[in-house]
Amino acid sequence: MMAAISAAERGAFVTLLEPNERLGKKLNITGKGRCNLTNNTGLEGLLANIPRNGKFLYSSFARFHAQDTMAFFEDLGVPLKTERGNRVFPVSDRAFDVSAALERRLKKLRVRLARDRARLLEMKDGAIQGVAGERGRYPAEAVILATGGVSYPGTGSTGEGHRMAAEAGHTVTPLRGSLVPLRDFGVGKTLQGLSLRNVGLAAFENSKKIYTDFGELVFTHFGLSGPLILSASAHMRRFGERAYHLEIDLKPALDEPALDRRLLSDFEKYCNQDFRNALDDLLPKKLIPEIVRASGIDPRQKVHDITREQRRGLLHILKHFPIVIAGPCPVTDAIVTSGGISIREVSPTTMESKIVKGLYFAGEILDADAYTGGFNLQIAWSTGRAAGIAAANEG
């Protein structure tokens, strides 16, 4: 939609092929239906949150950055607000308001909407001639592939764009999930349904800490999910080559001396009880058996018999509860696809193919992805803008 608007604003006759019953199907589910449409930060802040091929996006970000995105949508009648972490949302908290504003702009610019799915790029002598869809042919001097990745295929992201680009001679780097739930070796199933808020999380690659944050996570039948987990997953890019584990700080508001004092107070209260009954005031009931198991203390040991060394071990578990990660969930469960059209084969200023004249790319189809916080949608807006402007000049 951004690419079509940008091209039409420059006088191009634009046809937008959309196989879904309505525009913006995936956009409408972003940010839990609220649409975190960008991050209110500067150019360096954007680039710092793109772990893969960020340099490629420098030009498109410089020409259409986060503040440009905010001004664009406010000009379309979508008031915006900035929340924690500089995340930008519509004041209404409705993603539909964002997609509806884009749709109104498309109509005003007389962009032709074709309810069709592209199947084949038509080329001659290394240049674009148009697109063949399921329902018809669409001659064109320029074609922009903005078909997304392979996550949430129900929204239309089925990998067709990657297939067409590969058939045209492009390299498609391996596709995998980013911002994806994680599978563990059974703890999640034991704790299924337990949500932990205001906890600290550290992720490790082998023994090296690669990510830390504070927030919310949830245990599921397969492992873990929630905002903290999705963010951590974006840093875990070498499954099969490296080992990954997480450590959860269950009481981040208390440093170790303060938490030790809290333990001593609870132990005094429950001094004649079994250890397994002494943590009721400190932890969610469902979590207690796992903490007892991890501590190595006999659950039937009387609290007054717990040694200082045992208490120190328990303290460590509470601040560093370990979970070994088996791997990511399938890419179809991911918020974002990592991998895609090789950026070596695409102009960073115009998003035009270096292989096929008149072929352009925008958004998640490219081999560039970001952390959570509005950065991936900013990639879509910036690359869509660049592709649309350049494609309009083809004619």
Short mmCIF file of N, CA and C in Angstrom, two decimals, residues 181-336:
data_model
loop_
_atom_site.label_atom_id
_atom_site.label_comp_id
_atom_site.label_asym_id
_atom_site.label_seq_id
_atom_site.Cartn_x
_atom_site.Cartn_y
_atom_site.Cartn_z
N PRO A 181 7.93 -17.66 19.17
CA PRO A 181 7.95 -18.41 20.43
C PRO A 181 9.05 -19.48 20.42
N LEU A 182 9.46 -19.89 21.60
CA LEU A 182 10.57 -20.83 21.73
C LEU A 182 10.12 -22.14 22.37
N ARG A 183 10.71 -23.23 21.90
CA ARG A 183 10.45 -24.55 22.46
C ARG A 183 11.51 -24.87 23.52
N ASP A 184 11.08 -25.50 24.61
CA ASP A 184 12.04 -25.94 25.61
C ASP A 184 11.96 -27.46 25.77
N PHE A 185 12.61 -27.98 26.80
CA PHE A 185 12.66 -29.43 26.98
C PHE A 185 11.68 -29.93 28.04
N GLY A 186 10.55 -29.22 28.21
CA GLY A 186 9.50 -29.76 29.08
C GLY A 186 9.03 -28.86 30.20
N VAL A 187 9.83 -27.85 30.57
CA VAL A 187 9.41 -26.97 31.66
C VAL A 187 8.12 -26.25 31.31
N GLY A 188 8.04 -25.79 30.04
CA GLY A 188 6.85 -25.07 29.60
C GLY A 188 5.58 -25.87 29.79
N LYS A 189 5.64 -27.15 29.45
CA LYS A 189 4.45 -28.00 29.58
C LYS A 189 4.04 -28.14 31.04
N THR A 190 5.04 -28.25 31.92
CA THR A 190 4.77 -28.36 33.35
C THR A 190 4.12 -27.09 33.89
N LEU A 191 4.55 -25.95 33.36
CA LEU A 191 4.08 -24.65 33.84
C LEU A 191 3.04 -24.02 32.92
N GLN A 192 2.50 -24.80 32.02
CA GLN A 192 1.58 -24.28 30.99
C GLN A 192 0.51 -23.37 31.58
N GLY A 193 0.37 -22.19 30.96
CA GLY A 193 -0.64 -21.24 31.39
C GLY A 193 -0.15 -20.21 32.38
N LEU A 194 1.03 -20.43 32.96
CA LEU A 194 1.58 -19.49 33.94
C LEU A 194 2.15 -18.26 33.23
N SER A 195 1.70 -17.10 33.60
CA SER A 195 2.21 -15.85 33.05
C SER A 195 3.00 -15.14 34.12
N LEU A 196 4.21 -14.71 33.78
CA LEU A 196 5.06 -13.98 34.72
C LEU A 196 5.24 -12.55 34.23
N ARG A 197 4.85 -11.60 35.05
CA ARG A 197 5.01 -10.19 34.71
C ARG A 197 6.12 -9.58 35.55
N ASN A 198 6.72 -8.54 35.01
CA ASN A 198 7.76 -7.81 35.74
C ASN A 198 8.90 -8.73 36.18
N VAL A 199 9.36 -9.55 35.25
CA VAL A 199 10.53 -10.39 35.52
C VAL A 199 11.67 -9.95 34.60
N GLY A 200 12.86 -10.31 35.00
CA GLY A 200 14.03 -10.04 34.17
C GLY A 200 14.36 -11.28 33.36
N LEU A 201 14.93 -11.08 32.17
CA LEU A 201 15.29 -12.21 31.33
C LEU A 201 16.67 -11.96 30.72
N ALA A 202 17.49 -13.00 30.75
CA ALA A 202 18.77 -12.98 30.05
C ALA A 202 18.84 -14.19 29.14
N ALA A 203 19.30 -13.97 27.90
CA ALA A 203 19.46 -15.06 26.94
C ALA A 203 20.94 -15.28 26.71
N PHE A 204 21.32 -16.55 26.58
CA PHE A 204 22.73 -16.90 26.41
C PHE A 204 22.92 -17.75 25.16
N GLU A 205 23.97 -17.44 24.41
CA GLU A 205 24.41 -18.26 23.29
C GLU A 205 25.68 -18.96 23.74
N ASN A 206 25.62 -20.28 23.87
CA ASN A 206 26.64 -21.02 24.60
C ASN A 206 26.72 -20.40 26.00
N SER A 207 27.82 -19.82 26.38
CA SER A 207 27.89 -19.22 27.71
C SER A 207 27.91 -17.69 27.66
N LYS A 208 27.75 -17.13 26.47
CA LYS A 208 27.82 -15.68 26.30
C LYS A 208 26.43 -15.05 26.38
N LYS A 209 26.30 -14.06 27.26
CA LYS A 209 25.02 -13.35 27.37
C LYS A 209 24.82 -12.48 26.12
N ILE A 210 23.66 -12.67 25.45
CA ILE A 210 23.42 -11.95 24.20
C ILE A 210 22.21 -11.01 24.27
N TYR A 211 21.44 -11.11 25.37
CA TYR A 211 20.24 -10.27 25.45
C TYR A 211 19.76 -10.20 26.88
N THR A 212 19.33 -9.02 27.30
CA THR A 212 18.69 -8.86 28.60
C THR A 212 17.52 -7.89 28.45
N ASP A 213 16.47 -8.11 29.23
CA ASP A 213 15.34 -7.19 29.22
C ASP A 213 14.46 -7.48 30.42
N PHE A 214 13.41 -6.70 30.54
CA PHE A 214 12.49 -6.78 31.68
C PHE A 214 11.07 -6.69 31.14
N GLY A 215 10.18 -7.56 31.64
CA GLY A 215 8.82 -7.50 31.12
C GLY A 215 8.02 -8.74 31.45
N GLU A 216 7.32 -9.26 30.42
CA GLU A 216 6.35 -10.34 30.62
C GLU A 216 6.65 -11.53 29.72
N LEU A 217 6.41 -12.72 30.24
CA LEU A 217 6.51 -13.95 29.44
C LEU A 217 5.43 -14.91 29.91
N VAL A 218 5.17 -15.92 29.09
CA VAL A 218 4.14 -16.90 29.43
C VAL A 218 4.64 -18.30 29.05
N PHE A 219 4.33 -19.28 29.89
CA PHE A 219 4.67 -20.67 29.60
C PHE A 219 3.52 -21.31 28.83
N THR A 220 3.86 -22.10 27.83
CA THR A 220 2.87 -22.74 26.97
C THR A 220 3.13 -24.24 26.91
N HIS A 221 2.26 -24.96 26.20
CA HIS A 221 2.41 -26.41 26.09
C HIS A 221 3.69 -26.80 25.35
N PHE A 222 4.23 -25.88 24.53
CA PHE A 222 5.44 -26.20 23.77
C PHE A 222 6.69 -25.56 24.36
N GLY A 223 6.53 -24.56 25.24
CA GLY A 223 7.70 -23.86 25.76
C GLY A 223 7.33 -22.50 26.32
N LEU A 224 7.80 -21.43 25.62
CA LEU A 224 7.60 -20.08 26.14
C LEU A 224 7.21 -19.12 25.04
N SER A 225 6.43 -18.10 25.42
CA SER A 225 6.06 -17.04 24.50
C SER A 225 5.92 -15.76 25.31
N GLY A 226 5.34 -14.73 24.70
CA GLY A 226 5.21 -13.44 25.36
C GLY A 226 6.24 -12.46 24.86
N PRO A 227 6.07 -11.17 25.16
CA PRO A 227 6.95 -10.12 24.62
C PRO A 227 8.44 -10.35 24.86
N LEU A 228 8.81 -10.74 26.09
CA LEU A 228 10.23 -10.97 26.38
C LEU A 228 10.82 -12.07 25.51
N ILE A 229 10.06 -13.15 25.34
CA ILE A 229 10.55 -14.31 24.59
C ILE A 229 10.67 -13.97 23.11
N LEU A 230 9.68 -13.28 22.56
CA LEU A 230 9.73 -12.91 21.15
C LEU A 230 10.94 -12.04 20.87
N SER A 231 11.20 -11.09 21.76
CA SER A 231 12.36 -10.22 21.58
C SER A 231 13.67 -11.01 21.68
N ALA A 232 13.73 -11.91 22.65
CA ALA A 232 14.95 -12.72 22.83
C ALA A 232 15.22 -13.58 21.61
N SER A 233 14.15 -14.10 21.00
CA SER A 233 14.32 -15.01 19.86
C SER A 233 15.02 -14.36 18.68
N ALA A 234 14.86 -13.05 18.55
CA ALA A 234 15.49 -12.35 17.43
C ALA A 234 17.01 -12.37 17.54
N HIS A 235 17.53 -12.65 18.73
CA HIS A 235 18.97 -12.72 18.94
C HIS A 235 19.51 -14.14 18.79
N MET A 236 18.61 -15.10 18.67
CA MET A 236 19.01 -16.51 18.59
C MET A 236 18.98 -16.96 17.13
N ARG A 237 20.07 -16.79 16.44
CA ARG A 237 20.07 -16.94 14.99
C ARG A 237 20.90 -18.13 14.49
N ARG A 238 21.40 -18.96 15.42
CA ARG A 238 22.30 -20.04 14.98
C ARG A 238 21.93 -21.36 15.63
N PHE A 239 20.62 -21.64 15.67
CA PHE A 239 20.19 -22.94 16.18
C PHE A 239 20.78 -24.04 15.31
N GLY A 240 21.22 -25.10 15.95
CA GLY A 240 21.89 -26.17 15.23
C GLY A 240 23.40 -26.04 15.29
N GLU A 241 23.87 -24.80 15.45
CA GLU A 241 25.31 -24.54 15.57
C GLU A 241 25.69 -24.16 17.00
N ARG A 242 24.79 -23.46 17.69
CA ARG A 242 25.06 -22.99 19.04
C ARG A 242 23.97 -23.48 19.99
N ALA A 243 24.32 -23.51 21.27
CA ALA A 243 23.35 -23.89 22.31
C ALA A 243 22.81 -22.62 22.96
N TYR A 244 21.51 -22.62 23.25
CA TYR A 244 20.88 -21.45 23.84
C TYR A 244 20.17 -21.81 25.14
N HIS A 245 20.25 -20.92 26.10
CA HIS A 245 19.45 -21.07 27.31
C HIS A 245 19.05 -19.70 27.83
N LEU A 246 18.00 -19.70 28.67
CA LEU A 246 17.50 -18.48 29.27
C LEU A 246 17.70 -18.54 30.77
N GLU A 247 17.82 -17.38 31.39
CA GLU A 247 17.80 -17.28 32.84
C GLU A 247 16.78 -16.21 33.22
N ILE A 248 15.82 -16.58 34.08
CA ILE A 248 14.76 -15.66 34.49
C ILE A 248 15.06 -15.16 35.90
N ASP A 249 15.06 -13.84 36.05
CA ASP A 249 15.16 -13.23 37.37
C ASP A 249 13.73 -13.04 37.87
N LEU A 250 13.32 -13.90 38.81
CA LEU A 250 11.94 -13.89 39.28
C LEU A 250 11.63 -12.72 40.21
N LYS A 251 12.65 -12.10 40.75
CA LYS A 251 12.47 -10.97 41.66
C LYS A 251 13.45 -9.85 41.31
N PRO A 252 13.29 -9.24 40.15
CA PRO A 252 14.26 -8.22 39.72
C PRO A 252 14.25 -6.96 40.57
N ALA A 253 13.17 -6.71 41.31
CA ALA A 253 13.11 -5.51 42.15
C ALA A 253 13.96 -5.65 43.41
N LEU A 254 14.39 -6.86 43.72
CA LEU A 254 15.19 -7.11 44.91
C LEU A 254 16.59 -7.56 44.51
N ASP A 255 17.61 -6.90 45.03
CA ASP A 255 18.95 -7.42 44.81
C ASP A 255 19.15 -8.62 45.71
N GLU A 256 20.29 -9.30 45.59
CA GLU A 256 20.46 -10.55 46.33
C GLU A 256 20.41 -10.37 47.85
N PRO A 257 21.06 -9.35 48.42
CA PRO A 257 20.95 -9.17 49.87
C PRO A 257 19.51 -8.94 50.33
N ALA A 258 18.74 -8.13 49.56
CA ALA A 258 17.35 -7.85 49.93
C ALA A 258 16.49 -9.10 49.80
N LEU A 259 16.74 -9.89 48.75
CA LEU A 259 15.98 -11.12 48.57
C LEU A 259 16.34 -12.14 49.65
N ASP A 260 17.58 -12.16 50.06
CA ASP A 260 18.00 -13.07 51.12
C ASP A 260 17.29 -12.70 52.43
N ARG A 261 17.15 -11.42 52.70
CA ARG A 261 16.42 -11.01 53.90
C ARG A 261 14.96 -11.44 53.81
N ARG A 262 14.40 -11.34 52.62
CA ARG A 262 13.01 -11.78 52.43
C ARG A 262 12.89 -13.29 52.68
N LEU A 263 13.83 -14.06 52.18
CA LEU A 263 13.82 -15.50 52.41
C LEU A 263 13.91 -15.83 53.89
N LEU A 264 14.80 -15.15 54.59
CA LEU A 264 14.96 -15.39 56.03
C LEU A 264 13.67 -15.09 56.78
N SER A 265 12.98 -14.03 56.36
CA SER A 265 11.71 -13.67 57.00
C SER A 265 10.65 -14.76 56.77
N ASP A 266 10.57 -15.23 55.50
CA ASP A 266 9.60 -16.28 55.19
C ASP A 266 9.96 -17.59 55.88
N PHE A 267 11.25 -17.89 55.94
CA PHE A 267 11.67 -19.14 56.60
C PHE A 267 11.36 -19.11 58.10
N GLU A 268 11.46 -17.93 58.67
CA GLU A 268 11.12 -17.82 60.09
C GLU A 268 9.63 -18.07 60.29
N LYS A 269 8.82 -17.55 59.37
CA LYS A 269 7.37 -17.72 59.45
C LYS A 269 6.97 -19.19 59.31
N TYR A 270 7.68 -19.88 58.41
CA TYR A 270 7.33 -21.28 58.11
C TYR A 270 8.37 -22.26 58.68
N CYS A 271 9.01 -21.92 59.77
CA CYS A 271 10.17 -22.68 60.24
C CYS A 271 9.86 -24.14 60.53
N ASN A 272 8.65 -24.45 60.92
CA ASN A 272 8.30 -25.83 61.26
C ASN A 272 7.59 -26.57 60.12
N GLN A 273 7.51 -25.91 58.95
CA GLN A 273 6.85 -26.49 57.79
C GLN A 273 7.86 -27.22 56.91
N ASP A 274 7.33 -28.07 56.00
CA ASP A 274 8.18 -28.65 54.95
C ASP A 274 8.61 -27.53 54.00
N PHE A 275 9.79 -27.68 53.42
CA PHE A 275 10.31 -26.64 52.51
C PHE A 275 9.34 -26.35 51.36
N ARG A 276 8.68 -27.39 50.86
CA ARG A 276 7.79 -27.20 49.71
C ARG A 276 6.60 -26.28 50.04
N ASN A 277 6.37 -26.03 51.34
CA ASN A 277 5.26 -25.16 51.75
C ASN A 277 5.73 -23.78 52.20
N ALA A 278 7.01 -23.51 52.06
CA ALA A 278 7.58 -22.28 52.62
C ALA A 278 7.69 -21.14 51.61
N LEU A 279 7.29 -21.38 50.35
CA LEU A 279 7.46 -20.36 49.32
C LEU A 279 6.13 -19.77 48.83
N ASP A 280 5.04 -20.10 49.58
CA ASP A 280 3.71 -19.67 49.13
C ASP A 280 3.57 -18.16 49.06
N ASP A 281 4.27 -17.43 49.93
CA ASP A 281 4.15 -15.97 49.95
C ASP A 281 5.06 -15.30 48.91
N LEU A 282 5.96 -16.08 48.34
CA LEU A 282 6.99 -15.51 47.47
C LEU A 282 6.74 -15.74 45.99
N LEU A 283 6.12 -16.88 45.65
CA LEU A 283 6.03 -17.29 44.25
C LEU A 283 4.62 -17.75 43.89
N PRO A 284 4.29 -17.71 42.59
CA PRO A 284 3.01 -18.31 42.14
C PRO A 284 3.00 -19.80 42.47
N LYS A 285 1.84 -20.30 42.86
CA LYS A 285 1.72 -21.70 43.34
C LYS A 285 2.23 -22.70 42.31
N LYS A 286 1.93 -22.45 41.03
CA LYS A 286 2.31 -23.40 39.98
C LYS A 286 3.83 -23.47 39.79
N LEU A 287 4.52 -22.39 40.14
CA LEU A 287 5.97 -22.33 39.93
C LEU A 287 6.75 -23.00 41.05
N ILE A 288 6.15 -23.10 42.22
CA ILE A 288 6.90 -23.57 43.40
C ILE A 288 7.52 -24.95 43.21
N PRO A 289 6.80 -25.97 42.70
CA PRO A 289 7.44 -27.28 42.54
C PRO A 289 8.69 -27.25 41.64
N GLU A 290 8.66 -26.41 40.60
CA GLU A 290 9.82 -26.31 39.71
C GLU A 290 11.00 -25.66 40.42
N ILE A 291 10.74 -24.66 41.21
CA ILE A 291 11.82 -23.99 41.95
C ILE A 291 12.39 -24.93 43.01
N VAL A 292 11.52 -25.67 43.68
CA VAL A 292 11.99 -26.65 44.67
C VAL A 292 12.87 -27.69 44.00
N ARG A 293 12.41 -28.20 42.85
CA ARG A 293 13.20 -29.19 42.11
C ARG A 293 14.56 -28.63 41.71
N ALA A 294 14.55 -27.40 41.16
CA ALA A 294 15.81 -26.80 40.68
C ALA A 294 16.77 -26.50 41.84
N SER A 295 16.23 -26.25 43.02
CA SER A 295 17.09 -25.91 44.16
C SER A 295 17.88 -27.10 44.67
N GLY A 296 17.37 -28.32 44.42
CA GLY A 296 18.04 -29.52 44.92
C GLY A 296 17.74 -29.82 46.38
N ILE A 297 16.89 -28.99 47.01
CA ILE A 297 16.54 -29.22 48.41
C ILE A 297 15.37 -30.20 48.48
N ASP A 298 15.47 -31.17 49.37
CA ASP A 298 14.39 -32.14 49.56
C ASP A 298 13.10 -31.39 49.90
N PRO A 299 12.03 -31.57 49.12
CA PRO A 299 10.79 -30.83 49.37
C PRO A 299 10.20 -31.09 50.75
N ARG A 300 10.56 -32.25 51.38
CA ARG A 300 10.02 -32.57 52.70
C ARG A 300 10.95 -32.14 53.84
N GLN A 301 12.10 -31.56 53.49
CA GLN A 301 13.01 -31.09 54.53
C GLN A 301 12.38 -29.94 55.32
N LYS A 302 12.50 -29.99 56.63
CA LYS A 302 11.95 -28.93 57.45
C LYS A 302 12.72 -27.63 57.21
N VAL A 303 11.99 -26.54 57.22
CA VAL A 303 12.60 -25.25 56.92
C VAL A 303 13.69 -24.91 57.93
N HIS A 304 13.47 -25.25 59.20
CA HIS A 304 14.48 -24.90 60.22
C HIS A 304 15.77 -25.69 60.04
N ASP A 305 15.74 -26.74 59.19
CA ASP A 305 16.96 -27.53 58.95
C ASP A 305 17.71 -27.08 57.69
N ILE A 306 17.16 -26.14 56.96
CA ILE A 306 17.82 -25.68 55.73
C ILE A 306 19.09 -24.91 56.08
N THR A 307 20.18 -25.31 55.47
CA THR A 307 21.47 -24.68 55.76
C THR A 307 21.63 -23.36 55.01
N ARG A 308 22.60 -22.61 55.45
CA ARG A 308 22.90 -21.34 54.78
C ARG A 308 23.32 -21.60 53.33
N GLU A 309 24.07 -22.65 53.12
CA GLU A 309 24.52 -22.99 51.76
C GLU A 309 23.32 -23.34 50.87
N GLN A 310 22.35 -24.09 51.42
CA GLN A 310 21.15 -24.43 50.66
C GLN A 310 20.34 -23.17 50.34
N ARG A 311 20.27 -22.26 51.31
CA ARG A 311 19.53 -21.01 51.08
C ARG A 311 20.20 -20.18 50.01
N ARG A 312 21.51 -20.16 50.00
CA ARG A 312 22.24 -19.41 48.96
C ARG A 312 21.99 -20.01 47.58
N GLY A 313 21.90 -21.34 47.52
CA GLY A 313 21.59 -21.99 46.24
C GLY A 313 20.20 -21.64 45.76
N LEU A 314 19.23 -21.61 46.69
CA LEU A 314 17.87 -21.22 46.36
C LEU A 314 17.83 -19.77 45.87
N LEU A 315 18.56 -18.92 46.54
CA LEU A 315 18.64 -17.51 46.15
C LEU A 315 19.13 -17.37 44.71
N HIS A 316 20.14 -18.16 44.36
CA HIS A 316 20.68 -18.12 43.00
C HIS A 316 19.63 -18.55 41.97
N ILE A 317 18.87 -19.60 42.31
CA ILE A 317 17.82 -20.07 41.39
C ILE A 317 16.75 -19.01 41.19
N LEU A 318 16.38 -18.32 42.26
CA LEU A 318 15.35 -17.29 42.15
C LEU A 318 15.79 -16.13 41.26
N LYS A 319 17.09 -15.87 41.24
CA LYS A 319 17.61 -14.77 40.41
C LYS A 319 18.08 -15.23 39.04
N HIS A 320 18.25 -16.56 38.89
CA HIS A 320 18.78 -17.10 37.62
C HIS A 320 18.08 -18.42 37.28
N PHE A 321 16.75 -18.43 37.26
CA PHE A 321 16.02 -19.67 36.98
C PHE A 321 16.31 -20.11 35.54
N PRO A 322 16.96 -21.28 35.34
CA PRO A 322 17.46 -21.64 34.00
C PRO A 322 16.44 -22.44 33.19
N ILE A 323 16.39 -22.15 31.90
CA ILE A 323 15.58 -22.92 30.96
C ILE A 323 16.39 -23.14 29.69
N VAL A 324 16.62 -24.40 29.36
CA VAL A 324 17.36 -24.74 28.14
C VAL A 324 16.39 -24.72 26.96
N ILE A 325 16.79 -24.05 25.90
CA ILE A 325 15.93 -23.90 24.72
C ILE A 325 16.25 -24.97 23.69
N ALA A 326 15.21 -25.66 23.25
CA ALA A 326 15.39 -26.72 22.25
C ALA A 326 15.45 -26.15 20.83
N GLY A 327 14.73 -25.05 20.61
CA GLY A 327 14.72 -24.45 19.28
C GLY A 327 13.54 -23.51 19.12
N PRO A 328 13.44 -22.86 17.99
CA PRO A 328 12.30 -21.97 17.75
C PRO A 328 11.08 -22.74 17.28
N CYS A 329 9.92 -22.14 17.44
CA CYS A 329 8.71 -22.70 16.83
C CYS A 329 8.78 -22.51 15.32
N PRO A 330 7.93 -23.16 14.55
CA PRO A 330 7.98 -23.04 13.09
C PRO A 330 7.84 -21.58 12.63
N VAL A 331 8.41 -21.29 11.47
CA VAL A 331 8.37 -19.93 10.93
C VAL A 331 6.94 -19.45 10.73
N THR A 332 6.02 -20.37 10.51
CA THR A 332 4.62 -19.97 10.33
C THR A 332 4.04 -19.35 11.60
N ASP A 333 4.68 -19.60 12.76
CA ASP A 333 4.22 -19.03 14.02
C ASP A 333 4.94 -17.72 14.35
N ALA A 334 5.88 -17.33 13.52
CA ALA A 334 6.69 -16.14 13.80
C ALA A 334 5.95 -14.86 13.41
N ILE A 335 6.30 -13.78 14.09
CA ILE A 335 5.76 -12.47 13.73
C ILE A 335 6.45 -11.97 12.46
N VAL A 336 7.75 -12.26 12.33
CA VAL A 336 8.54 -11.76 11.22
C VAL A 336 9.36 -12.90 10.62
#
